[in-house]
Short mmCIF file of C-alpha atoms in Angstrom, two decimals:
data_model
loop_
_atom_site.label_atom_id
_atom_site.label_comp_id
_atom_site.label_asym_id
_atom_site.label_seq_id
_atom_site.Cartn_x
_atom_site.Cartn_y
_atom_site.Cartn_z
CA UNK T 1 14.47 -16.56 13.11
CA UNK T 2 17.03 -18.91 11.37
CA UNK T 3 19.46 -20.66 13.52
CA UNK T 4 23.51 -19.63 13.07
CA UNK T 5 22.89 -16.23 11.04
CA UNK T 6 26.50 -15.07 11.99
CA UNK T 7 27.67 -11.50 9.58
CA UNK T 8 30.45 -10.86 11.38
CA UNK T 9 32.85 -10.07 9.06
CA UNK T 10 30.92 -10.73 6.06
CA UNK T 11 31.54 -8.43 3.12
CA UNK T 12 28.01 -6.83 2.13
CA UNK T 13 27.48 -4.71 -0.57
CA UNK T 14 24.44 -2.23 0.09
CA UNK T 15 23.10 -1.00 -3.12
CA UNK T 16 20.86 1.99 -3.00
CA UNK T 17 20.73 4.57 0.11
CA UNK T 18 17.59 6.34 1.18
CA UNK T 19 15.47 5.05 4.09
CA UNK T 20 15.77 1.26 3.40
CA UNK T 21 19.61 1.76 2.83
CA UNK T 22 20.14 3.42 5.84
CA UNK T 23 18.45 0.98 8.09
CA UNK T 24 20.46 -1.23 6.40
CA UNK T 25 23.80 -0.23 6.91
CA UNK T 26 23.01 0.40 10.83
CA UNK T 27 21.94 -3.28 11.17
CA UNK T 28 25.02 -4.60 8.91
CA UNK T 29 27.13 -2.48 11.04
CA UNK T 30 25.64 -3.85 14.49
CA UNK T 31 26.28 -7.83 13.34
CA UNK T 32 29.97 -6.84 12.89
CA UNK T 33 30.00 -6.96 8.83
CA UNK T 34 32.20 -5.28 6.13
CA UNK T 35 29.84 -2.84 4.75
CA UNK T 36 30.29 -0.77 1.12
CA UNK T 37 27.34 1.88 0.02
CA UNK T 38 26.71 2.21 -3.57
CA UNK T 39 24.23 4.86 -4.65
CA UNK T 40 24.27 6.42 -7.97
CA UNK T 41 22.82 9.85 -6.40
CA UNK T 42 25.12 12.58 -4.86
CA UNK T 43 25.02 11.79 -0.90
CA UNK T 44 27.38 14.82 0.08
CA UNK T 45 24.44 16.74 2.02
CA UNK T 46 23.15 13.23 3.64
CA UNK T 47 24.26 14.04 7.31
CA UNK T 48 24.45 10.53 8.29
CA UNK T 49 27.09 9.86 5.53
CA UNK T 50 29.95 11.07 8.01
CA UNK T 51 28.44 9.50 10.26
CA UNK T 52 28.75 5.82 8.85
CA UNK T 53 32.24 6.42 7.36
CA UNK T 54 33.29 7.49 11.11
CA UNK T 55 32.19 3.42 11.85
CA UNK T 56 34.01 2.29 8.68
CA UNK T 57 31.34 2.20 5.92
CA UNK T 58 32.87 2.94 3.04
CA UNK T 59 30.85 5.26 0.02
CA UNK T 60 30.85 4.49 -3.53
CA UNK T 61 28.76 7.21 -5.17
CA UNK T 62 27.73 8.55 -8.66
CA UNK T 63 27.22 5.39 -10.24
CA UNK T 64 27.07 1.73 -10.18
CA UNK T 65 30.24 0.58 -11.58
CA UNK T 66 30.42 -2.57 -12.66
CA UNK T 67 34.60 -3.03 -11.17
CA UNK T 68 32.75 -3.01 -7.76
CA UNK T 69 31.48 -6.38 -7.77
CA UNK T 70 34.90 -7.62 -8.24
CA UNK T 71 35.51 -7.12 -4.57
CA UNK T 72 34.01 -10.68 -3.84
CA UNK T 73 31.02 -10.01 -1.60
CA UNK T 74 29.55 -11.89 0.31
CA UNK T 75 25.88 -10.94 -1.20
CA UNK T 76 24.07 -7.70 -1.86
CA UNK T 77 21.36 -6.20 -0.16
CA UNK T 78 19.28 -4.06 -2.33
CA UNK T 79 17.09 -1.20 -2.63
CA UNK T 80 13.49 -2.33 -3.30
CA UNK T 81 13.06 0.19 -5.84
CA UNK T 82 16.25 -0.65 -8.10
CA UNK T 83 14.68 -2.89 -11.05
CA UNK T 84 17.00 -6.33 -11.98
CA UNK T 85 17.26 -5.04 -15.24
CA UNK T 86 20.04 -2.31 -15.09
CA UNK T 87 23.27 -3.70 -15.91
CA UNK T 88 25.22 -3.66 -12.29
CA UNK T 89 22.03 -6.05 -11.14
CA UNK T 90 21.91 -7.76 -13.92
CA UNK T 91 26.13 -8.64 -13.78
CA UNK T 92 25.84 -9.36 -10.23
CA UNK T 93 22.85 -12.34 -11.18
CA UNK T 94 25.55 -13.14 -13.59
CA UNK T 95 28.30 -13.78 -11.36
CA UNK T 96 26.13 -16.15 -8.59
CA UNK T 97 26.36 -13.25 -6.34
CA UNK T 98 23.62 -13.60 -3.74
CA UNK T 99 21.09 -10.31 -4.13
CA UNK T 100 18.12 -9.91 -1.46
CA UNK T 101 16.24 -7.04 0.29
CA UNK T 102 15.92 -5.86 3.91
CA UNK T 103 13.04 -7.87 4.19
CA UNK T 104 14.73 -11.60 3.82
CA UNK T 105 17.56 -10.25 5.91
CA UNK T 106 14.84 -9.47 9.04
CA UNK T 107 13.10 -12.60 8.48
CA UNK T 108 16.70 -14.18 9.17
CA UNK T 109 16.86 -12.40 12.49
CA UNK T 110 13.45 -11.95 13.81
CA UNK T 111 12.24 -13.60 17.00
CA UNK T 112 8.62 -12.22 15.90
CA UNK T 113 6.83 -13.94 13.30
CA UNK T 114 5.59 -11.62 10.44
CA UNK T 115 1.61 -11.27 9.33
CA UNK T 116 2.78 -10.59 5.55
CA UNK T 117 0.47 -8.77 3.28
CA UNK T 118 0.87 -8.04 -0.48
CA UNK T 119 -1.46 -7.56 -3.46
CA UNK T 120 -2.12 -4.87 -6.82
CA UNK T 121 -4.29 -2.76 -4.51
CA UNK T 122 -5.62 -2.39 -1.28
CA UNK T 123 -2.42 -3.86 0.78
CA UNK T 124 -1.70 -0.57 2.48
CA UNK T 125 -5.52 -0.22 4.08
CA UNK T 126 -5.57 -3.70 4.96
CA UNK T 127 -2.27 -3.71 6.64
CA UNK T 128 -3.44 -1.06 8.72
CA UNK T 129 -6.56 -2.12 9.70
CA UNK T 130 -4.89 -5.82 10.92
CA UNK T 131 -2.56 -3.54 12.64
CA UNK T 132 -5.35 -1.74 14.19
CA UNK T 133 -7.01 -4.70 15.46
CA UNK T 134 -4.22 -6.22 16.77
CA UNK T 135 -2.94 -2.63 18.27
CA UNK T 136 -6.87 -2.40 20.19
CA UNK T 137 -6.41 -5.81 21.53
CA UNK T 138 -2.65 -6.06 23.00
CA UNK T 139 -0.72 -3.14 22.00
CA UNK T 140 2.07 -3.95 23.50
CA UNK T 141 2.52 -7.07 21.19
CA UNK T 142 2.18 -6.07 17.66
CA UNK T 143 4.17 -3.93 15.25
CA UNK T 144 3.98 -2.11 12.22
CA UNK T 145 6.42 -2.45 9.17
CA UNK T 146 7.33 -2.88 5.53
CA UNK T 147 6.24 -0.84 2.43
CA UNK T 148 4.35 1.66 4.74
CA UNK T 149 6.80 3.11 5.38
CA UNK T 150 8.91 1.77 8.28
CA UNK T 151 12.03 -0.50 7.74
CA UNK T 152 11.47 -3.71 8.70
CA UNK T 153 14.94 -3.91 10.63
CA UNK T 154 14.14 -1.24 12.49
CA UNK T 155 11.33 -3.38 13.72
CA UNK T 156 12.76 -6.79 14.60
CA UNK T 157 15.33 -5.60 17.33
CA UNK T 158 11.79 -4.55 19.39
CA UNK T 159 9.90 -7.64 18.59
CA UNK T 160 10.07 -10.30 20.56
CA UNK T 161 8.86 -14.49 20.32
CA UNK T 162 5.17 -13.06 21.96
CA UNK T 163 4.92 -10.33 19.36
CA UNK T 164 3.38 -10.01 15.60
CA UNK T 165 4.97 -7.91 13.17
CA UNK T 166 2.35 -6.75 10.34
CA UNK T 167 4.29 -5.57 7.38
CA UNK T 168 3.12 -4.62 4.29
CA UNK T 169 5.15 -6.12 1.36
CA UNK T 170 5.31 -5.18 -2.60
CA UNK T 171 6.22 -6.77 -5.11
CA UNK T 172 10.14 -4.92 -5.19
CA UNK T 173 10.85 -6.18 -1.50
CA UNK T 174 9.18 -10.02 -2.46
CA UNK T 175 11.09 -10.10 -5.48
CA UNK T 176 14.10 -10.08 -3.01
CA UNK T 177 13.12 -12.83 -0.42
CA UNK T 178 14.34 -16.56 -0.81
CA UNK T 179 13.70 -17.93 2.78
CA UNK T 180 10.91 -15.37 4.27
CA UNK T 181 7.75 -17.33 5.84
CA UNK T 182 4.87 -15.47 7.87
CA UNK T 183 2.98 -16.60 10.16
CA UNK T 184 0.14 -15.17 7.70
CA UNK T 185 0.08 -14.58 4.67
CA UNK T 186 -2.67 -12.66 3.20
CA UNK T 187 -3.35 -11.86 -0.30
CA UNK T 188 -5.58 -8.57 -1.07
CA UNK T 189 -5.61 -9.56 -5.29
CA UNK T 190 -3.23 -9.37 -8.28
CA UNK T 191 -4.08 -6.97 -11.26
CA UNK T 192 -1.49 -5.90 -13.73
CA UNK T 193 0.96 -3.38 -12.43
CA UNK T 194 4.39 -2.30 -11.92
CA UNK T 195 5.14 -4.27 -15.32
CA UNK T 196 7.93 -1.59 -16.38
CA UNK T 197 10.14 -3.33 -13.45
CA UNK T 198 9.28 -6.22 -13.72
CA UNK T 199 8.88 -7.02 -17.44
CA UNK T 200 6.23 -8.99 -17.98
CA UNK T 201 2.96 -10.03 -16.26
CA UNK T 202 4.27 -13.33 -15.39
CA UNK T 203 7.24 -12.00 -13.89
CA UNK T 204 5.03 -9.67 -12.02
CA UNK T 205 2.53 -12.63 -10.43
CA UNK T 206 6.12 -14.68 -9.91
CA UNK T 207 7.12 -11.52 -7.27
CA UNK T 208 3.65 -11.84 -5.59
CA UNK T 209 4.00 -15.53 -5.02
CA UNK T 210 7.07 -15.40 -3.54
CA UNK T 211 5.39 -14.41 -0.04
CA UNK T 212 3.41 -18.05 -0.35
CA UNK T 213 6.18 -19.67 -1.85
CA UNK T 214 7.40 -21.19 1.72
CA UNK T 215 4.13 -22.04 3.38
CA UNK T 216 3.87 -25.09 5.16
CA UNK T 217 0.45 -26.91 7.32
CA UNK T 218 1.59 -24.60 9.73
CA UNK T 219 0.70 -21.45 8.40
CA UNK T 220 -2.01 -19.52 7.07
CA UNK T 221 -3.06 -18.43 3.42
CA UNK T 222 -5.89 -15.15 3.39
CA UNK T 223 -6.64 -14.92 -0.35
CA UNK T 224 -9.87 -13.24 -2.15
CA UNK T 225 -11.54 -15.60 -3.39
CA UNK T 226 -13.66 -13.49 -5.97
CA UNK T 227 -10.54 -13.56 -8.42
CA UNK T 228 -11.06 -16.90 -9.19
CA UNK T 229 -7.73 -17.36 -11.55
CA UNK T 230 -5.85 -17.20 -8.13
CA UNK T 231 -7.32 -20.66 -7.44
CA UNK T 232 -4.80 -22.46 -9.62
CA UNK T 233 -2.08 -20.19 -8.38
CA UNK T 234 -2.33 -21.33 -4.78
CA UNK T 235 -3.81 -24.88 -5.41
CA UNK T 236 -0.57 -26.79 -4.14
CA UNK T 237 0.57 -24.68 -1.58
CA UNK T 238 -0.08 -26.54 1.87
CA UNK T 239 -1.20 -23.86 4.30
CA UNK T 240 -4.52 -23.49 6.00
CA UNK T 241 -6.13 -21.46 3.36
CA UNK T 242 -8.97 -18.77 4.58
CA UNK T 243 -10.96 -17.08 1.35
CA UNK T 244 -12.87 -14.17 1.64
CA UNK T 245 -15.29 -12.93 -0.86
CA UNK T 246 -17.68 -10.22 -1.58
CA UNK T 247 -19.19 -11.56 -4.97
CA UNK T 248 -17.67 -15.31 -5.00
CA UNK T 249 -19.51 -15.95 -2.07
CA UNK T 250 -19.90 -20.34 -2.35
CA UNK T 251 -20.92 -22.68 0.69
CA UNK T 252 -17.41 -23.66 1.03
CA UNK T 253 -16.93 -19.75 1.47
CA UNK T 254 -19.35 -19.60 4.09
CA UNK T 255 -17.85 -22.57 5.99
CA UNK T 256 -14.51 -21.76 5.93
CA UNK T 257 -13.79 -17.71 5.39
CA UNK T 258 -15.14 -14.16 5.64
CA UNK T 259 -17.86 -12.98 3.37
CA UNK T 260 -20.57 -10.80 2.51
CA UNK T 261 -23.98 -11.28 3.05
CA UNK T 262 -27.48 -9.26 3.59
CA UNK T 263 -25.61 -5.68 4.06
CA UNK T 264 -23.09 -7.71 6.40
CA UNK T 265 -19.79 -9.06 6.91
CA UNK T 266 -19.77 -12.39 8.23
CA UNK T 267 -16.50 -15.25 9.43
CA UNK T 268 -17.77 -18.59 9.27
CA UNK T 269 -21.32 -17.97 9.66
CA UNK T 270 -20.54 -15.35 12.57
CA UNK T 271 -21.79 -11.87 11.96
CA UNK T 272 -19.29 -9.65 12.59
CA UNK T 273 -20.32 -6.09 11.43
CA UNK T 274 -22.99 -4.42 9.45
CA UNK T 275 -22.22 -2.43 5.94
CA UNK T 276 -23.57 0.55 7.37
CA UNK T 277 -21.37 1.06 10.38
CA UNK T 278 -18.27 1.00 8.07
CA UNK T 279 -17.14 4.70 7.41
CA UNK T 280 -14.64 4.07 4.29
CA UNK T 281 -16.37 3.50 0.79
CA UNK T 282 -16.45 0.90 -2.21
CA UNK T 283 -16.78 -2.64 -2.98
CA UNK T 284 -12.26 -2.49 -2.72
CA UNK T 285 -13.07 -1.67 0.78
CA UNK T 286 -15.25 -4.67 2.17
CA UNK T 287 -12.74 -6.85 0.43
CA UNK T 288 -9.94 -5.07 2.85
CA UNK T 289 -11.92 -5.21 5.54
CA UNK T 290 -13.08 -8.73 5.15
CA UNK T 291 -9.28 -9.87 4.49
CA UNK T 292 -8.27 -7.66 7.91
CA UNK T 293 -11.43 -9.69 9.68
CA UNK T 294 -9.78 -13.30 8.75
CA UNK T 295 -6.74 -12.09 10.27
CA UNK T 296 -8.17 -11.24 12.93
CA UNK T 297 -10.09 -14.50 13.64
CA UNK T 298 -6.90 -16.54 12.83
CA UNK T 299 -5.03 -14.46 15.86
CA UNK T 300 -8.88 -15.33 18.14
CA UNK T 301 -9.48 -11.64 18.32
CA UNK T 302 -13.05 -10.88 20.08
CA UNK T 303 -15.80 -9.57 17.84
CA UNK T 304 -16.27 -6.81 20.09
CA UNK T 305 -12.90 -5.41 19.37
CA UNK T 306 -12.91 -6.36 15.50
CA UNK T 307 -15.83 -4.55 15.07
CA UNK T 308 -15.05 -1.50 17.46
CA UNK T 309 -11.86 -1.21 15.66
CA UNK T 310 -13.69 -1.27 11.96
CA UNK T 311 -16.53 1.19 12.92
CA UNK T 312 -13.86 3.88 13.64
CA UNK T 313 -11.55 3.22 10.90
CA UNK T 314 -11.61 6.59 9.21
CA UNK T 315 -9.24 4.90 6.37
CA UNK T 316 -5.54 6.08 4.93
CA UNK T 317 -4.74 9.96 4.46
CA UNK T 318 -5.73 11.05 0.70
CA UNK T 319 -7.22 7.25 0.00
CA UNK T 320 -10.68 7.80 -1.11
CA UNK T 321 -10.54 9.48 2.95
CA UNK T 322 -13.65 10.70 4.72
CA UNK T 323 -12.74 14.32 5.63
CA UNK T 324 -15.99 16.18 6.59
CA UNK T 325 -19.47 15.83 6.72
CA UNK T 326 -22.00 19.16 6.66
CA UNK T 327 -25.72 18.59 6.73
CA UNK T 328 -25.88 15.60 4.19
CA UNK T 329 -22.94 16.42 1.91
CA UNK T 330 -20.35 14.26 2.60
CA UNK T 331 -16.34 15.35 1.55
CA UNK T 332 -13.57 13.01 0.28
CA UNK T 333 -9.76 13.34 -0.07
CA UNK T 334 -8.75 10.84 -2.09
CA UNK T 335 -5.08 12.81 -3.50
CA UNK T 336 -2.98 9.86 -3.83
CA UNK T 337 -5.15 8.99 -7.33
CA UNK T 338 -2.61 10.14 -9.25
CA UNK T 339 -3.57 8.17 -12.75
CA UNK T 340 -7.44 7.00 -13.68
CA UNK T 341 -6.95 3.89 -12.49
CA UNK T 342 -6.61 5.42 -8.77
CA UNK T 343 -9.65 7.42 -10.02
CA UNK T 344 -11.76 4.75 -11.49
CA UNK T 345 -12.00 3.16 -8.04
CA UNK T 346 -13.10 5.88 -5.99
CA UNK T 347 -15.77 6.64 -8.64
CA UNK T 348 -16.83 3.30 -8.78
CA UNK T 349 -17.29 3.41 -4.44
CA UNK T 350 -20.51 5.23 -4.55
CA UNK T 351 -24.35 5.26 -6.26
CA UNK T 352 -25.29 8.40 -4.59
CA UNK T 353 -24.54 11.55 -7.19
CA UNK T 354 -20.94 12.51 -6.98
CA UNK T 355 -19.89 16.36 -7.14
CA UNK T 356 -16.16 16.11 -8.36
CA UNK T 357 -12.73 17.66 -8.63
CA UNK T 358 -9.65 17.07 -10.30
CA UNK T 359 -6.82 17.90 -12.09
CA UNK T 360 -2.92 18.33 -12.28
CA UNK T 361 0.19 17.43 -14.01
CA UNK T 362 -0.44 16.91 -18.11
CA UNK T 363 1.27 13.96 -18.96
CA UNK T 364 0.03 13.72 -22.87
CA UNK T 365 -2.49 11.24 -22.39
CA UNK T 366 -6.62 11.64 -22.23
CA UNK T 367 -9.55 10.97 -19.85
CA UNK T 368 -11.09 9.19 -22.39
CA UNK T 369 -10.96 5.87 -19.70
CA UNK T 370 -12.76 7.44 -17.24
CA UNK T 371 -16.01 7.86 -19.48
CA UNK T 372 -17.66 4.45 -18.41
CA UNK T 373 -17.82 5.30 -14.68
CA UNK T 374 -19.00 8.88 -14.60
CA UNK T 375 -22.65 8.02 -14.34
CA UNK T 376 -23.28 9.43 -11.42
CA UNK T 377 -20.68 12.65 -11.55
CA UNK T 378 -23.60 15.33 -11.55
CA UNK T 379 -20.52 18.46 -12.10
CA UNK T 380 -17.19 18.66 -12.58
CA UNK T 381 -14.59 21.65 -11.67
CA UNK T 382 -11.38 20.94 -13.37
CA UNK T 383 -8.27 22.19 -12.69
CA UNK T 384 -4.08 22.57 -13.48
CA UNK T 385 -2.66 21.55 -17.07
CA UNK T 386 -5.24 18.89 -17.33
CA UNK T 387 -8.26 20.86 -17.16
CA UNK T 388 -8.66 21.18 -20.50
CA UNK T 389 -8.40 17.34 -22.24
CA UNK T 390 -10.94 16.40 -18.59
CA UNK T 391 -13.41 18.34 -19.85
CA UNK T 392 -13.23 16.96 -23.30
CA UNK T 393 -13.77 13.42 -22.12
CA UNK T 394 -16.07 14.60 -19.23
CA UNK T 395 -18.70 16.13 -21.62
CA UNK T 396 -18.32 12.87 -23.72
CA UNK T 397 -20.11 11.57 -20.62
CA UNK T 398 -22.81 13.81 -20.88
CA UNK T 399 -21.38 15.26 -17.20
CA UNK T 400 -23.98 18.19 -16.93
CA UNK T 401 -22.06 20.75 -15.68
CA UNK T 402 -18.35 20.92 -16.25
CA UNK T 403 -16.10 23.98 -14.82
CA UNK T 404 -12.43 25.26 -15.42
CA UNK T 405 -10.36 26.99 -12.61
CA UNK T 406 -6.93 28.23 -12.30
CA UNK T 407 -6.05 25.81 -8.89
CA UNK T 408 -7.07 23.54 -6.53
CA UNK T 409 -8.81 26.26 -3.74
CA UNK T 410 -10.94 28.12 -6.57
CA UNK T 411 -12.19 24.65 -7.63
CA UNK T 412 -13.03 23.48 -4.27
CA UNK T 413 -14.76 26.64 -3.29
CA UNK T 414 -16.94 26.40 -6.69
CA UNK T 415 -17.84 22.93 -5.88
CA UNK T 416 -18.75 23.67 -2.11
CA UNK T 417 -21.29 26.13 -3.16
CA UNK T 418 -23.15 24.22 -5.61
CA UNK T 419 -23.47 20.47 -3.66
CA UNK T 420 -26.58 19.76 -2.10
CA UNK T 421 -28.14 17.83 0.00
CA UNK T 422 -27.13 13.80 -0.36
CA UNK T 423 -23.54 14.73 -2.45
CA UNK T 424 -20.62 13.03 -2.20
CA UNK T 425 -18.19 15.66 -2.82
CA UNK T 426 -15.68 13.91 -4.30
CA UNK T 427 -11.41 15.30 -5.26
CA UNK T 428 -10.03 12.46 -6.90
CA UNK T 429 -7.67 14.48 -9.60
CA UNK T 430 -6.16 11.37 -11.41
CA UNK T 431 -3.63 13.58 -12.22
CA UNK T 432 -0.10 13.74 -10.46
CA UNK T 433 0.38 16.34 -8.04
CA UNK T 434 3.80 18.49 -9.35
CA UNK T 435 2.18 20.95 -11.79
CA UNK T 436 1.68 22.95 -8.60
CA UNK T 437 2.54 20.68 -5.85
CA UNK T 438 5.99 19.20 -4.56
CA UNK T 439 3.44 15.89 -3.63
CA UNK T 440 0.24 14.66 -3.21
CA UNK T 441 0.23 14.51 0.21
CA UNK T 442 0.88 18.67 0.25
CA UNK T 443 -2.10 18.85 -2.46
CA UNK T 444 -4.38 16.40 -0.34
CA UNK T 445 -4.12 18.38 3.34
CA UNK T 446 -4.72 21.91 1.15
CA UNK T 447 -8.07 20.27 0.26
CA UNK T 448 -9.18 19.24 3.67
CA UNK T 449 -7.90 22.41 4.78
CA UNK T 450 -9.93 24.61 1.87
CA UNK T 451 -13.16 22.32 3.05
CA UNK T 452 -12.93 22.72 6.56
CA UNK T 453 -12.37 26.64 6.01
CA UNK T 454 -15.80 26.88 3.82
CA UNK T 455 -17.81 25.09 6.03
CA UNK T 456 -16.60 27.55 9.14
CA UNK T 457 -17.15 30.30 6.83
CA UNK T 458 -20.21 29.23 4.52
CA UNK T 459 -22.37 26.73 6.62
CA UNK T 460 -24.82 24.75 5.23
CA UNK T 461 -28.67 26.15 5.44
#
């Protein structure tokens, strides 16, 4: 918490609505500020809209005129998900006007400190599973927040001094921070992404470091340690600094971090669990877990609980998620691959033969990327406007078998019947979900609940 934070009667501008926006506004509206709305989207069926005006919030809707910010706010809070770039942002930088997200603004007012994760990939799992650990071992003192979903305002009004908040951060809410230190700060890896918001790849790294950017010998840096080129990037920052590694794995590793070794994850020399009691897939995975077990040891967590807590995390719904298991066929839901990147992963998480699905909304492009890593894809049943151009690119591979279907159940229950013994059954569509879903989520639970149906109906011999 910073010392004399004092809104009252402040002028805020809160630009963009939805979840954040709302938590917003409630907050602003507790500390005694001014507070304007500005959403370009119509917000005449939002219920809480009445609400808010009944407490003095004034609307500005339709648009993001530019005559607003002559109104002499105080600063802007803004929506994650609005990019600098459009013109109302970009005028406001113009003018000096202060802009930040929810995220600085509960960093000014939280008596908890904040176990901060960020990274290209993997942030989500690994946030969970440090929340997990932390849950299993005092779970009345730790919280959950950030990009998963929960505001982190929301949060910080429960948390007190003897509490952790975990929050999961991207690079939208960092970009947004100026004064925001955790406790921890954990770094899954960096990979190019998001680079239509943020411009360039520079720009996009810039965001990332901004979670470090405030670290002092007090706190503590978890960063993987296989991407080497993050070396330089952290070099002068001055917190304790805690690698993990699955590949990069050096002495210094060994000493001073969490690693992989012989089929095992080890912290500092200390086994902690072996490979084969960990239920979610893929080299992406140990990193996770490995990050989640530094955490872990920073906060002098047992063993007993770290691994407990591993060995019956089942992973995140539709992430490359264990769903069902039927005499040596194992099934995963892994929905939220919505592009081949997503895809490319889950393929690359196992060396048994992989029986797979996928499919969806045809945005132009090919499959052509996915060639490389379907070694091991023994069939194929295809589905939705993409079923085509897959199989085009699948029997480049030389996939043996390669099927068309209408939808998602008639693909599923073609798969089902031909997987044998020692399958992973795979639906990772790397396709987007709205040719015939409203979201992925929808499309993931009619998977698991098409699998779960065949294997009541059509056991296994």
């Amino acid at each position: 918490m910073l010392e004399t934070i004092n809104l009252s009667g402040k002028k805020i501008l809160v630009l963009g609505y939805a979840l954040t926006g709302k938590s917003v506004t409630n907050f602003l509206l507790e500390q005694g500020a001014i507070v304007t709305v500005n959403d370009r989207g119509d917000l005449e069926e939002d219920p809480s809209v009445p609400l808010f005006i009944e407490k003095g919030v004034r609307f500005v809707t339709g648009e993001h005129p530019i005559g607003l910010l002559d109104e002499n706010f105080d600063f802007i809070i803004k929506n994650p998900g609005i990019p600098y770039h459009i013109p109302f942002v970009t005028e406001a930088v113009e003018r000096g006007i202060q802009i930040i997200t929810d995220v600085e603004l509960a960093y000014w007012f939280s008596a908890a400190p904040f176990i901060g994760i960020t990274g290209s990939n993997g942030k989500t799992t690994t946030t969970k599973l440090i929340y997990d650990i932390l849950h299993h071992f005092h779970a009345k003192h730790v919280f959950l927040a950030g990009n998963i979903g929960i505001p982190a305002l929301d949060v910080i009004e429960k948390a007190t001094d003897q509490d952790d908040i975990v929050i999961e951060l991207s690079s939208f809410q960092l970009n947004g921070t100026q004064k925001f230190k955790p406790a921890i700060a954990v770094l899954t890896n960096i990979y190019d992404s998001h680079l239509d918001y943020h411009g360039t790849k520079k720009a996009y790294i810039a965001a990332k470091m901004q979670l470090i950017q405030n670290l002092t010998s007090n706190e503590y840096l978890v960063y993987n340690a296989d991407q080497v080129f993050l070396f330089d990037l952290i070099a002068r920052n001055k917190a304790k600094k805690i690698p993990f590694a699955v590949e990069n794995v050096t002495v210094e590793i060994k000493e001073n971090g969490a690693y992989l070794e012989n089929s095992s994850l080890y912290y500092q020399g200390e086994k902690i669990i072996d490979i084969e009691d960990i239920h979610i897939p893929g080299k992406h995975n140990l990193e996770n877990i490995l990050a989640a077990i530094a955490v872990a040891k920073i906060k002098e967590i047992p063993n007993e609980i770290i691994n407990e807590t591993i060995e019956n995390y089942q992973g995140m719904p539709h992430r490359i998620q264990p769903i069902a298991k039927s005499n040596n066929r194992v099934f995963y839901n892994d929905s939220k691959a919505t592009n081949m990147t997503a895809t490319t992963t889950a393929l690359k998480s196992f060396s048994e033969p992989i029986v797979y699905i996928g499919g969806g909304l045809d945005r132009g492009n090919t499959f052509d990327d996915l060639i490389p890593y379907l070694d091991n894809v023994k069939s194929a049943y295809l589905y939705g406007e993409t079923k085509e151009k897959m199989r085009e690119s699948f029997a480049k591979a030389g996939v043996p078998t390669i099927e068309l279907f209408d939808d998602l159940e008639a693909a599923t229950t073609a798969a089902y019947h031909t997987a044998t013994a020692g399958d992973k059954i795979l639906f990772s569509p790397a396709c987007a979900s709205w040719d015939q879903f409203k979201n992925f989520e929808i499309r993931g639970d009619l998977f698991i609940q098409t699998v779960n149906q065949l294997i009541k109906q059509f056991p296994y011999k």
